[in-house]
Amino acid sequence: MDERLIELELRYTEQQRLLQELSEVLFSQQRELSVLRAEVNALKGRLAAAEDLPTIGAAEKPPHF
């Protein structure tokens, strides 16, 4: 009976450690995802602003044609 109880306690301790490790990884990934979303939104804003700029000479052919 003691061996079984010790085995259960060891498994429980290991599961608690793994749960804490997974929680830390998840937190880190969520923080990174938030940063990446902010960067994507900033890039979308820059792209939208660039699309509003007039393109100089885009429709004109170079003089050698």
C-alpha positions as MATLAB code, in Angstrom:
seq = 'MDERLIELELRYTEQQRLLQELSEVLFSQQRELSVLRAEVNALKGRLAAAEDLPTIGAAEKPPHF';
ca = [
       0.000    0.000    0.000;
       2.837    2.410    0.832;
       4.494    1.819   -2.545;
       1.265    2.593   -4.344;
       0.780    5.793   -2.381;
       4.369    6.878   -3.022;
       3.930    6.170   -6.752;
       0.761    8.283   -6.844;
       2.473   11.132   -5.013;
       5.383   11.027   -7.463;
       3.027   11.077  -10.431;
       1.079   13.953   -8.936;
       4.260   15.936   -8.328;
       5.436   15.314  -11.889;
       2.061   16.374  -13.287;
       2.139   19.564  -11.248;
       5.621   20.361  -12.573;
       4.557   19.699  -16.157;
       1.420   21.781  -15.721;
       3.482   24.708  -14.446;
       5.916   24.347  -17.362;
       3.068   24.267  -19.889;
       1.479   27.281  -18.275;
       4.724   29.243  -18.621;
       5.074   28.235  -22.280;
       1.480   29.223  -22.982;
       1.970   32.596  -21.300;
       5.114   33.217  -23.339;
       3.378   32.290  -26.584;
       0.407   34.530  -25.789;
       2.726   37.460  -25.136;
       4.565   36.811  -28.422;
       1.261   36.503  -30.286;
       0.161   39.883  -28.931;
       3.392   41.481  -30.135;
       3.037   39.900  -33.575;
      -0.575   41.052  -33.881;
       0.488   44.605  -33.056;
       3.232   44.420  -35.693;
       0.805   43.105  -38.321;
      -1.648   45.894  -37.541;
       1.134   48.479  -37.816;
       2.206   47.029  -41.173;
      -1.403   47.081  -42.396;
      -1.592   50.743  -41.471;
       1.651   51.521  -43.279;
       0.479   49.617  -46.361;
      -2.835   51.447  -46.399;
      -1.021   54.775  -46.088;
       1.382   53.826  -48.895;
      -1.488   52.852  -51.181;
      -2.936   56.352  -50.777;
       0.292   57.978  -52.000;
       0.381   58.935  -55.652;
       2.778   56.911  -57.754;
       5.103   59.128  -59.714;
       5.489   58.081  -63.326;
       3.868   54.703  -62.893;
       1.647   55.194  -65.951;
       4.289   56.964  -68.026;
       6.647   55.078  -70.320;
      10.334   55.851  -70.092;
      11.622   58.152  -72.870;
      13.530   55.363  -74.653;
      10.285   53.571  -75.656;
];
